[in-house]
mmCIF file of C-alpha atoms in Angstrom:
data_model
loop_
_atom_site.group_PDB
_atom_site.id
_atom_site.type_symbol
_atom_site.label_atom_id
_atom_site.label_comp_id
_atom_site.label_asym_id
_atom_site.label_seq_id
_atom_site.Cartn_x
_atom_site.Cartn_y
_atom_site.Cartn_z
ATOM 1 C CA MET B 21 93.747 36.502 197.633
ATOM 2 C CA LYS B 22 95.870 39.618 197.354
ATOM 3 C CA LYS B 23 98.964 37.500 197.845
ATOM 4 C CA TYR B 24 98.139 35.324 194.820
ATOM 5 C CA ILE B 25 97.491 38.386 192.691
ATOM 6 C CA LYS B 26 100.897 39.835 193.586
ATOM 7 C CA ILE B 27 102.588 36.553 192.718
ATOM 8 C CA ALA B 28 100.788 36.395 189.350
ATOM 9 C CA VAL B 29 101.784 39.978 188.543
ATOM 10 C CA LEU B 30 105.442 39.269 189.422
ATOM 11 C CA VAL B 31 105.415 36.110 187.258
ATOM 12 C CA LEU B 32 103.935 38.049 184.344
ATOM 13 C CA ILE B 33 106.549 40.787 184.691
ATOM 14 C CA GLY B 34 109.289 38.162 184.780
ATOM 15 C CA ILE B 35 107.966 36.493 181.626
ATOM 16 C CA ILE B 36 107.892 39.864 179.837
ATOM 17 C CA ILE B 37 111.465 40.670 180.911
ATOM 18 C CA ILE B 38 112.757 37.245 179.837
ATOM 19 C CA GLY B 39 110.902 37.487 176.492
ATOM 20 C CA THR B 40 112.359 40.920 175.892
ATOM 21 C CA PHE B 41 115.898 39.664 176.527
ATOM 22 C CA VAL B 42 115.319 36.686 174.198
ATOM 23 C CA PHE B 43 113.930 38.925 171.435
ATOM 24 C CA LEU B 44 116.817 41.404 171.737
ATOM 25 C CA TYR B 45 119.313 38.572 171.696
ATOM 26 C CA GLN B 46 117.824 37.071 168.547
ATOM 27 C CA LYS B 47 117.782 40.461 166.856
ATOM 28 C CA SER B 48 121.430 41.018 167.721
ATOM 29 C CA GLN B 49 122.500 37.795 165.997
ATOM 30 C CA PRO B 50 123.678 38.274 162.345
ATOM 31 C CA GLU B 51 121.227 36.940 159.791
ATOM 32 C CA GLU B 52 122.435 34.305 157.393
ATOM 33 C CA THR B 53 122.349 35.628 153.842
ATOM 34 C CA MET B 54 121.218 33.098 151.273
ATOM 35 C CA TYR B 55 122.032 33.371 147.565
ATOM 36 C CA HIS B 56 120.655 31.862 144.425
ATOM 37 C CA THR B 57 123.168 29.649 142.673
ATOM 38 C CA MET B 58 123.594 28.463 139.108
ATOM 39 C CA LYS B 59 125.905 26.198 137.131
ATOM 40 C CA ALA B 60 128.289 27.250 134.412
ATOM 41 C CA GLU B 61 127.056 25.643 131.179
ATOM 42 C CA LYS B 62 127.976 25.479 127.509
ATOM 43 C CA THR B 63 125.798 27.583 125.220
ATOM 44 C CA ASN B 64 125.779 29.817 122.116
ATOM 45 C CA LEU B 65 126.037 33.578 122.556
ATOM 46 C CA VAL B 66 125.198 36.306 120.064
ATOM 47 C CA GLN B 67 126.110 39.912 120.776
ATOM 48 C CA THR B 68 123.829 42.366 118.999
ATOM 49 C CA THR B 69 123.181 46.076 118.812
ATOM 50 C CA VAL B 70 119.992 47.942 117.961
ATOM 51 C CA ALA B 71 119.885 50.863 115.540
ATOM 52 C CA THR B 72 116.824 53.112 115.540
ATOM 53 C CA GLY B 73 115.390 54.607 112.374
ATOM 54 C CA LYS B 74 112.420 54.421 110.045
ATOM 55 C CA ILE B 75 111.103 52.666 106.961
ATOM 56 C CA GLU B 76 111.033 54.507 103.670
ATOM 57 C CA PRO B 77 110.829 53.648 99.961
ATOM 58 C CA ARG B 78 114.096 53.489 98.065
ATOM 59 C CA ASP B 79 112.630 55.528 95.192
ATOM 60 C CA GLU B 80 110.511 58.503 96.262
ATOM 61 C CA VAL B 81 109.896 61.165 93.614
ATOM 62 C CA GLN B 82 108.423 64.626 93.924
ATOM 63 C CA ILE B 83 106.364 65.506 90.848
ATOM 64 C CA LYS B 84 106.707 69.165 89.873
ATOM 65 C CA PRO B 85 105.067 71.204 87.059
ATOM 66 C CA GLN B 86 106.889 72.213 83.901
ATOM 67 C CA ILE B 87 104.919 75.440 83.731
ATOM 68 C CA SER B 88 103.550 77.981 86.200
ATOM 69 C CA GLY B 89 99.827 78.543 86.610
ATOM 70 C CA ILE B 90 96.784 77.548 88.686
ATOM 71 C CA ILE B 91 95.602 73.989 89.407
ATOM 72 C CA SER B 92 92.370 73.486 87.466
ATOM 73 C CA GLU B 93 91.908 69.721 87.970
ATOM 74 C CA VAL B 94 93.243 67.078 90.389
ATOM 75 C CA TYR B 95 92.696 63.518 89.174
ATOM 76 C CA LYS B 96 94.478 61.522 91.889
ATOM 77 C CA GLU B 97 94.675 61.476 95.677
ATOM 78 C CA ALA B 98 97.039 60.047 98.288
ATOM 79 C CA GLY B 99 96.843 56.260 98.616
ATOM 80 C CA GLN B 100 96.083 55.588 94.957
ATOM 81 C CA THR B 101 98.462 53.754 92.646
ATOM 82 C CA VAL B 102 99.699 55.470 89.524
ATOM 83 C CA LYS B 103 101.557 54.379 86.415
ATOM 84 C CA LYS B 104 104.351 56.161 84.634
ATOM 85 C CA ASN B 105 103.032 59.020 82.415
ATOM 86 C CA GLU B 106 99.575 58.843 84.009
ATOM 87 C CA VAL B 107 98.041 62.286 84.560
ATOM 88 C CA ILE B 108 97.826 63.443 88.186
ATOM 89 C CA ALA B 109 96.661 67.047 87.768
ATOM 90 C CA LYS B 110 96.098 69.793 85.222
ATOM 91 C CA VAL B 111 97.451 73.335 85.325
ATOM 92 C CA LYS B 112 95.692 76.332 83.798
ATOM 93 C CA VAL B 113 98.156 78.911 82.570
ATOM 94 C CA ILE B 114 97.677 82.525 83.689
ATOM 95 C CA PRO B 115 99.679 84.548 81.149
ATOM 96 C CA GLU B 116 101.909 87.384 82.262
ATOM 97 C CA LEU B 117 100.638 90.620 80.689
ATOM 98 C CA GLY B 118 103.930 91.731 79.182
ATOM 99 C CA THR B 119 104.613 88.308 77.680
ATOM 100 C CA LEU B 120 101.066 88.148 76.288
ATOM 101 C CA ASN B 121 101.395 91.568 74.622
ATOM 102 C CA ALA B 122 104.739 90.603 73.108
ATOM 103 C CA ALA B 123 103.258 87.358 71.732
ATOM 104 C CA GLU B 124 100.263 89.150 70.209
ATOM 105 C CA SER B 125 102.555 91.781 68.690
ATOM 106 C CA ARG B 126 104.692 89.036 67.159
ATOM 107 C CA VAL B 127 101.604 87.507 65.510
ATOM 108 C CA ARG B 128 100.531 90.850 64.031
ATOM 109 C CA LEU B 129 104.016 91.546 62.736
ATOM 110 C CA ALA B 130 104.329 88.055 61.242
ATOM 111 C CA GLU B 131 100.975 88.407 59.491
ATOM 112 C CA MET B 132 101.993 91.763 57.979
ATOM 113 C CA ASN B 133 105.306 90.356 56.781
ATOM 114 C CA GLY B 134 103.525 87.273 55.492
ATOM 115 C CA LYS B 135 101.010 89.325 53.522
ATOM 116 C CA GLN B 136 103.803 91.307 51.914
ATOM 117 C CA ALA B 137 105.722 88.100 51.120
ATOM 118 C CA GLU B 138 102.659 86.592 49.427
ATOM 119 C CA THR B 139 102.178 89.756 47.339
ATOM 120 C CA ASP B 140 105.827 89.687 46.292
ATOM 121 C CA LEU B 141 105.501 86.035 45.363
ATOM 122 C CA GLN B 142 102.451 86.670 43.180
ATOM 123 C CA ARG B 143 104.305 89.393 41.307
ATOM 124 C CA MET B 144 107.386 87.232 40.917
ATOM 125 C CA GLU B 145 105.339 84.315 39.573
ATOM 126 C CA LYS B 146 103.930 86.528 36.773
ATOM 127 C CA LEU B 147 107.383 87.788 35.920
ATOM 128 C CA TYR B 148 108.785 84.285 36.039
ATOM 129 C CA GLU B 149 106.051 82.978 33.712
ATOM 130 C CA SER B 150 106.935 85.789 31.296
ATOM 131 C CA LYS B 151 110.596 84.796 31.659
ATOM 132 C CA LEU B 152 111.504 88.265 32.803
ATOM 133 C CA VAL B 153 113.385 87.090 35.935
ATOM 134 C CA SER B 154 115.862 84.325 36.553
ATOM 135 C CA ASN B 155 115.213 81.059 38.386
ATOM 136 C CA GLU B 156 117.412 82.239 41.251
ATOM 137 C CA GLU B 157 115.331 85.371 41.861
ATOM 138 C CA TYR B 158 112.101 83.389 41.743
ATOM 139 C CA GLU B 159 113.394 80.760 44.199
ATOM 140 C CA GLN B 160 114.559 83.427 46.632
ATOM 141 C CA THR B 161 111.127 85.061 46.610
ATOM 142 C CA LEU B 162 109.430 81.661 47.046
ATOM 143 C CA LEU B 163 111.730 80.875 49.988
ATOM 144 C CA ALA B 164 110.935 84.223 51.630
ATOM 145 C CA ALA B 165 107.205 83.491 51.318
ATOM 146 C CA ARG B 166 107.606 80.058 52.877
ATOM 147 C CA GLN B 167 109.657 81.517 55.745
ATOM 148 C CA ALA B 168 106.943 84.132 56.319
ATOM 149 C CA ARG B 169 104.297 81.374 56.534
ATOM 150 C CA GLU B 170 106.431 79.461 59.076
ATOM 151 C CA GLU B 171 106.918 82.604 61.126
ATOM 152 C CA ILE B 172 103.159 83.192 61.205
ATOM 153 C CA GLN B 173 102.550 79.640 62.455
ATOM 154 C CA ALA B 174 105.369 79.901 65.025
ATOM 155 C CA ALA B 175 104.013 83.214 66.313
ATOM 156 C CA LYS B 176 100.497 81.777 66.632
ATOM 157 C CA ASP B 177 101.845 78.687 68.437
ATOM 158 C CA ASN B 178 103.803 80.906 70.783
ATOM 159 C CA LEU B 179 100.664 82.911 71.538
ATOM 160 C CA GLU B 180 98.754 79.695 72.293
ATOM 161 C CA ILE B 181 101.510 78.542 74.637
ATOM 162 C CA VAL B 182 101.513 81.886 76.440
ATOM 163 C CA LYS B 183 97.722 81.832 76.809
ATOM 164 C CA GLU B 184 97.004 78.117 77.274
ATOM 165 C CA GLY B 185 100.346 76.469 77.900
ATOM 166 C CA ILE B 186 99.765 74.167 74.937
ATOM 167 C CA THR B 187 99.360 74.174 71.172
ATOM 168 C CA LYS B 188 96.891 72.174 69.132
ATOM 169 C CA ASN B 189 99.723 70.453 67.324
ATOM 170 C CA SER B 190 101.385 69.243 70.542
ATOM 171 C CA ALA B 191 98.402 68.362 72.707
ATOM 172 C CA SER B 192 99.807 64.926 73.591
ATOM 173 C CA PHE B 193 102.957 66.570 74.995
ATOM 174 C CA SER B 194 101.122 69.201 77.003
ATOM 175 C CA SER B 195 103.077 70.711 79.883
ATOM 176 C CA THR B 196 99.774 71.647 81.533
ATOM 177 C CA LEU B 197 99.085 67.972 82.244
ATOM 178 C CA ILE B 198 101.187 66.912 85.240
ATOM 179 C CA ARG B 199 102.204 63.265 84.814
ATOM 180 C CA SER B 200 103.849 60.739 87.093
ATOM 181 C CA THR B 201 107.433 59.924 86.188
ATOM 182 C CA ILE B 202 107.413 56.444 87.811
ATOM 183 C CA ASN B 203 105.082 53.578 88.663
ATOM 184 C CA GLY B 204 104.143 53.593 92.333
ATOM 185 C CA LEU B 205 101.889 54.703 95.151
ATOM 186 C CA ILE B 206 100.918 58.331 95.677
ATOM 187 C CA LEU B 207 102.067 59.230 99.194
ATOM 188 C CA ASP B 208 100.921 62.840 99.228
ATOM 189 C CA VAL B 209 99.079 65.374 97.067
ATOM 190 C CA PRO B 210 99.724 68.698 98.814
ATOM 191 C CA ILE B 211 97.876 70.873 96.261
ATOM 192 C CA LYS B 212 94.192 71.600 95.683
ATOM 193 C CA VAL B 213 92.166 73.031 92.832
ATOM 194 C CA GLY B 214 92.775 76.770 92.717
ATOM 195 C CA ASN B 215 96.293 76.643 94.177
ATOM 196 C CA SER B 216 98.954 78.615 92.352
ATOM 197 C CA VAL B 217 102.002 76.589 91.290
ATOM 198 C CA ILE B 218 105.350 77.555 89.843
ATOM 199 C CA MET B 219 107.782 75.566 87.768
ATOM 200 C CA SER B 220 111.224 74.733 89.110
ATOM 201 C CA ASN B 221 114.055 76.976 87.975
ATOM 202 C CA THR B 222 117.467 78.220 89.048
ATOM 203 C CA PHE B 223 116.043 80.291 91.896
ATOM 204 C CA ASN B 224 113.498 77.907 93.466
ATOM 205 C CA ASP B 225 112.575 74.226 93.604
ATOM 206 C CA GLY B 226 109.077 74.712 92.237
ATOM 207 C CA THR B 227 105.763 73.542 93.685
ATOM 208 C CA THR B 228 105.369 69.854 94.512
ATOM 209 C CA ILE B 229 102.236 68.476 92.865
ATOM 210 C CA ALA B 230 102.518 64.956 94.316
ATOM 211 C CA THR B 231 104.959 62.573 95.976
ATOM 212 C CA VAL B 232 105.100 59.130 94.360
ATOM 213 C CA ALA B 233 107.064 56.122 95.641
ATOM 214 C CA ASP B 234 107.670 52.501 94.716
ATOM 215 C CA MET B 235 106.427 50.763 97.884
ATOM 216 C CA SER B 236 107.568 47.336 96.679
ATOM 217 C CA ASP B 237 111.190 48.322 97.334
ATOM 218 C CA LEU B 238 111.596 49.475 100.944
ATOM 219 C CA ILE B 239 114.682 50.202 102.990
ATOM 220 C CA PHE B 240 115.464 50.804 106.657
ATOM 221 C CA ARG B 241 117.348 54.049 107.269
ATOM 222 C CA GLY B 242 118.885 54.570 110.706
ATOM 223 C CA ASN B 243 122.009 55.417 112.677
ATOM 224 C CA ILE B 244 124.600 53.344 114.547
ATOM 225 C CA ASP B 245 127.115 54.533 117.132
ATOM 226 C CA GLU B 246 130.765 54.972 116.200
ATOM 227 C CA THR B 247 131.809 52.435 118.868
ATOM 228 C CA GLU B 248 129.985 49.695 116.964
ATOM 229 C CA VAL B 249 130.272 50.700 113.314
ATOM 230 C CA GLY B 250 133.697 49.057 113.018
ATOM 231 C CA ARG B 251 132.210 45.629 113.753
ATOM 232 C CA ILE B 252 129.631 45.585 110.974
ATOM 233 C CA HIS B 253 129.926 45.450 107.192
ATOM 234 C CA GLU B 254 127.720 45.489 104.109
ATOM 235 C CA GLY B 255 125.954 42.212 103.378
ATOM 236 C CA ILE B 256 125.301 41.026 106.944
ATOM 237 C CA PRO B 257 121.731 40.009 107.917
ATOM 238 C CA VAL B 258 119.557 42.371 109.929
ATOM 239 C CA LYS B 259 116.286 41.833 111.798
ATOM 240 C CA ILE B 260 113.784 44.686 111.529
ATOM 241 C CA THR B 261 111.076 45.337 114.130
ATOM 242 C CA LEU B 262 108.388 47.935 113.458
ATOM 243 C CA GLY B 263 106.662 50.000 116.100
ATOM 244 C CA ALA B 264 103.337 49.537 114.306
ATOM 245 C CA LEU B 265 103.759 45.754 113.885
ATOM 246 C CA GLN B 266 105.486 44.708 117.086
ATOM 247 C CA ASP B 267 104.657 41.012 116.792
ATOM 248 C CA MET B 268 106.465 40.669 113.466
ATOM 249 C CA LYS B 269 110.126 40.658 112.430
ATOM 250 C CA PHE B 270 111.371 41.229 108.901
ATOM 251 C CA ASP B 271 114.575 40.035 107.308
ATOM 252 C CA ALA B 272 116.878 42.632 105.802
ATOM 253 C CA ILE B 273 120.373 42.895 104.372
ATOM 254 C CA LEU B 274 122.693 45.738 105.331
ATOM 255 C CA GLU B 275 123.695 47.434 102.089
ATOM 256 C CA TYR B 276 125.127 50.827 103.034
ATOM 257 C CA ILE B 277 127.275 52.352 105.796
ATOM 258 C CA SER B 278 127.980 56.056 105.549
ATOM 259 C CA PRO B 279 131.668 56.967 105.274
ATOM 260 C CA LYS B 280 131.010 60.144 107.277
ATOM 261 C CA SER B 281 129.580 60.541 110.765
ATOM 262 C CA VAL B 282 126.902 62.955 111.917
ATOM 263 C CA GLU B 283 126.567 64.364 115.430
ATOM 264 C CA ASN B 284 123.394 63.316 117.200
ATOM 265 C CA ASN B 285 122.806 64.469 120.799
ATOM 266 C CA GLY B 286 126.551 64.816 121.332
ATOM 267 C CA ALA B 287 127.429 61.369 119.938
ATOM 268 C CA ASN B 288 128.995 60.588 116.580
ATOM 269 C CA GLN B 289 126.786 58.245 114.568
ATOM 270 C CA PHE B 290 126.893 56.759 111.082
ATOM 271 C CA GLU B 291 123.907 56.376 108.772
ATOM 272 C CA ILE B 292 123.093 52.853 107.627
ATOM 273 C CA LYS B 293 120.611 51.449 105.109
ATOM 274 C CA ALA B 294 119.219 47.939 104.858
ATOM 275 C CA ALA B 295 117.007 46.420 102.144
ATOM 276 C CA ILE B 296 113.891 44.821 103.661
ATOM 277 C CA THR B 297 112.100 41.702 102.497
ATOM 278 C CA VAL B 298 108.343 42.193 103.011
ATOM 279 C CA PRO B 299 105.766 39.428 102.407
ATOM 280 C CA ASP B 300 102.988 40.270 99.958
ATOM 281 C CA SER B 301 100.405 39.775 102.714
ATOM 282 C CA VAL B 302 101.865 42.593 104.848
ATOM 283 C CA THR B 303 101.294 46.296 104.201
ATOM 284 C CA ILE B 304 104.012 48.665 105.407
ATOM 285 C CA ARG B 305 103.549 52.415 105.236
ATOM 286 C CA SER B 306 106.277 54.934 104.569
ATOM 287 C CA GLY B 307 107.668 56.526 107.722
ATOM 288 C CA TYR B 308 107.041 53.658 110.160
ATOM 289 C CA SER B 309 109.486 53.866 113.089
ATOM 290 C CA ALA B 310 111.689 50.790 113.256
ATOM 291 C CA ASN B 311 114.557 49.129 115.110
ATOM 292 C CA ALA B 312 117.266 47.145 113.352
ATOM 293 C CA GLU B 313 118.882 44.340 115.346
ATOM 294 C CA ILE B 314 122.388 43.798 113.994
ATOM 295 C CA GLU B 315 124.691 40.933 114.950
ATOM 296 C CA LEU B 316 128.095 42.194 116.108
ATOM 297 C CA GLN B 317 129.727 38.997 117.335
ATOM 298 C CA ARG B 318 128.892 35.303 117.796
ATOM 299 C CA ALA B 319 130.403 32.559 119.976
ATOM 300 C CA GLU B 320 129.421 28.890 119.560
ATOM 301 C CA ASN B 321 129.432 26.312 122.363
ATOM 302 C CA VAL B 322 131.184 28.458 124.973
ATOM 303 C CA LEU B 323 131.079 28.348 128.779
ATOM 304 C CA ALA B 324 128.703 31.018 130.084
ATOM 305 C CA ILE B 325 126.989 32.219 133.236
ATOM 306 C CA PRO B 326 124.482 35.013 133.931
ATOM 307 C CA GLU B 327 126.176 38.383 133.737
ATOM 308 C CA SER B 328 124.632 39.322 137.091
ATOM 309 C CA ALA B 329 126.865 36.686 138.731
ATOM 310 C CA VAL B 330 130.048 38.475 137.670
ATOM 311 C CA GLU B 331 131.629 41.145 139.841
ATOM 312 C CA PHE B 332 133.577 43.724 137.855
ATOM 313 C CA SER B 333 136.333 45.687 139.573
ATOM 314 C CA ASN B 334 138.439 48.062 137.492
ATOM 315 C CA ASP B 335 139.641 45.929 134.567
ATOM 316 C CA SER B 336 139.157 42.593 136.395
ATOM 317 C CA ALA B 337 136.196 40.265 136.717
ATOM 318 C CA PHE B 338 135.441 37.920 139.617
ATOM 319 C CA VAL B 339 132.913 35.203 140.445
ATOM 320 C CA TYR B 340 132.087 33.486 143.722
ATOM 321 C CA ILE B 341 132.342 29.681 143.569
ATOM 322 C CA LEU B 342 130.258 27.575 145.965
ATOM 323 C CA LYS B 343 132.671 25.518 148.097
ATOM 324 C CA ASP B 344 130.364 24.146 150.795
ATOM 325 C CA SER B 345 126.608 24.175 151.355
ATOM 326 C CA THR B 346 126.135 21.466 153.994
ATOM 327 C CA THR B 347 125.178 23.917 156.748
ATOM 328 C CA THR B 348 125.679 27.399 155.334
ATOM 329 C CA GLN B 349 126.683 28.634 151.915
ATOM 330 C CA VAL B 350 130.438 29.142 151.635
ATOM 331 C CA PHE B 351 131.837 30.865 148.556
ATOM 332 C CA GLU B 352 135.315 31.420 147.197
ATOM 333 C CA ARG B 353 136.175 34.544 145.189
ATOM 334 C CA ARG B 354 137.916 33.718 141.918
ATOM 335 C CA LEU B 355 139.410 35.791 139.118
ATOM 336 C CA VAL B 356 137.974 35.000 135.673
ATOM 337 C CA LYS B 357 138.434 36.211 132.107
ATOM 338 C CA THR B 358 135.235 37.162 130.302
ATOM 339 C CA GLY B 359 134.365 37.191 126.590
ATOM 340 C CA ILE B 360 131.292 38.421 124.706
ATOM 341 C CA SER B 361 127.949 39.100 126.324
ATOM 342 C CA ASP B 362 124.442 38.982 124.908
ATOM 343 C CA GLY B 363 123.115 41.205 127.680
ATOM 344 C CA ILE B 364 121.931 38.270 129.789
ATOM 345 C CA LYS B 365 124.782 35.782 129.802
ATOM 346 C CA VAL B 366 128.511 36.384 129.525
ATOM 347 C CA GLU B 367 131.213 34.102 128.165
ATOM 348 C CA ILE B 368 133.840 32.842 130.644
ATOM 349 C CA LYS B 369 137.116 32.154 128.853
ATOM 350 C CA GLU B 370 139.317 31.347 131.851
ATOM 351 C CA GLY B 371 138.964 30.663 135.595
ATOM 352 C CA LEU B 372 135.834 28.503 135.564
ATOM 353 C CA LYS B 373 134.933 24.955 134.602
ATOM 354 C CA ALA B 374 131.694 23.483 133.330
ATOM 355 C CA ASN B 375 129.135 22.592 136.041
ATOM 356 C CA GLU B 376 130.879 24.630 138.736
ATOM 357 C CA VAL B 377 128.300 26.439 140.841
ATOM 358 C CA VAL B 378 128.512 30.215 141.142
ATOM 359 C CA ARG B 379 126.760 32.689 143.400
ATOM 360 C CA GLY B 380 123.929 34.782 142.047
ATOM 361 C CA MET B 381 121.665 37.384 143.598
ATOM 362 C CA LYS B 382 120.472 37.420 147.187
ATOM 363 C CA LYS B 383 117.271 35.478 147.708
ATOM 364 C CA GLU B 384 115.782 38.372 149.648
ATOM 365 C CA ALA B 385 116.236 40.570 146.576
ATOM 366 C CA ILE B 386 114.220 38.302 144.298
#
């Protein structure tokens, strides 16, 4: 019995040793690498670039007051439409003390001069009726009285403007009523009732009462790299994609390329603008981030293969042509001349014929 056990143990050890040698031998043999292959075919290629930017209205106006004061009424809010000359807010004038005193003093002085002019006129009329003075003297006195009356009215109007910012005679042209200067949509109303506002002058821009824009006329504003700006021109079509509406594309026409570059993160870029066509059923808001896809170059009915099948070395390009696949894949390295690329496929101008099979990626890598 012990003899049979020894024999079985020796046989088992022998099987293990032989199996180990077989395994090590198989591992030492080079594995055959298999590649995906594809045919060179005729197709159309379009090389494009993408410019990043945002959507904004072509006409965006900041409404500013024509007089300083405090906001007493706000009639509109952001998101509402407004027509030209429609009132957005009302300003209550807070008169400056020195200006107010000067205006009141002018009224008092005008009234005193006016009273004296009226007295002189009454005297002159009696003398004129008695034919004791000439027509010229009478007319001069009458003119002085009329001028005194005008000065009284002007002084009173000035006092009203200083106190109220408006006169009774010019209520329809009141500078205290802040009106829109265009038809459009109110994008922002940064003021509230009680806020102090100042009119624009040489030393400051003034307080913005509201921002109004014509949202029916939108443009894309973005930047394009200097390496690509030479291949585009005004009038070419552009496809706009919005971050907020990713499933939609909008047609646009490139209408402006800046003649001067700006530095952006170390790269020279040029500003571009494109007019967008927006369907009436779609609402686009000012400031949406957007990408503009611009066509740089197009090639019709050219021979092309996947760009991943091309090996680039210095200034040369090579492909591997399938020569034999009966037992193992055998490839031949061949120099080719490439053309434009759309990022997926590349044009082959020389060195390859239609329907020739080229090597792609390793199957293990897929």
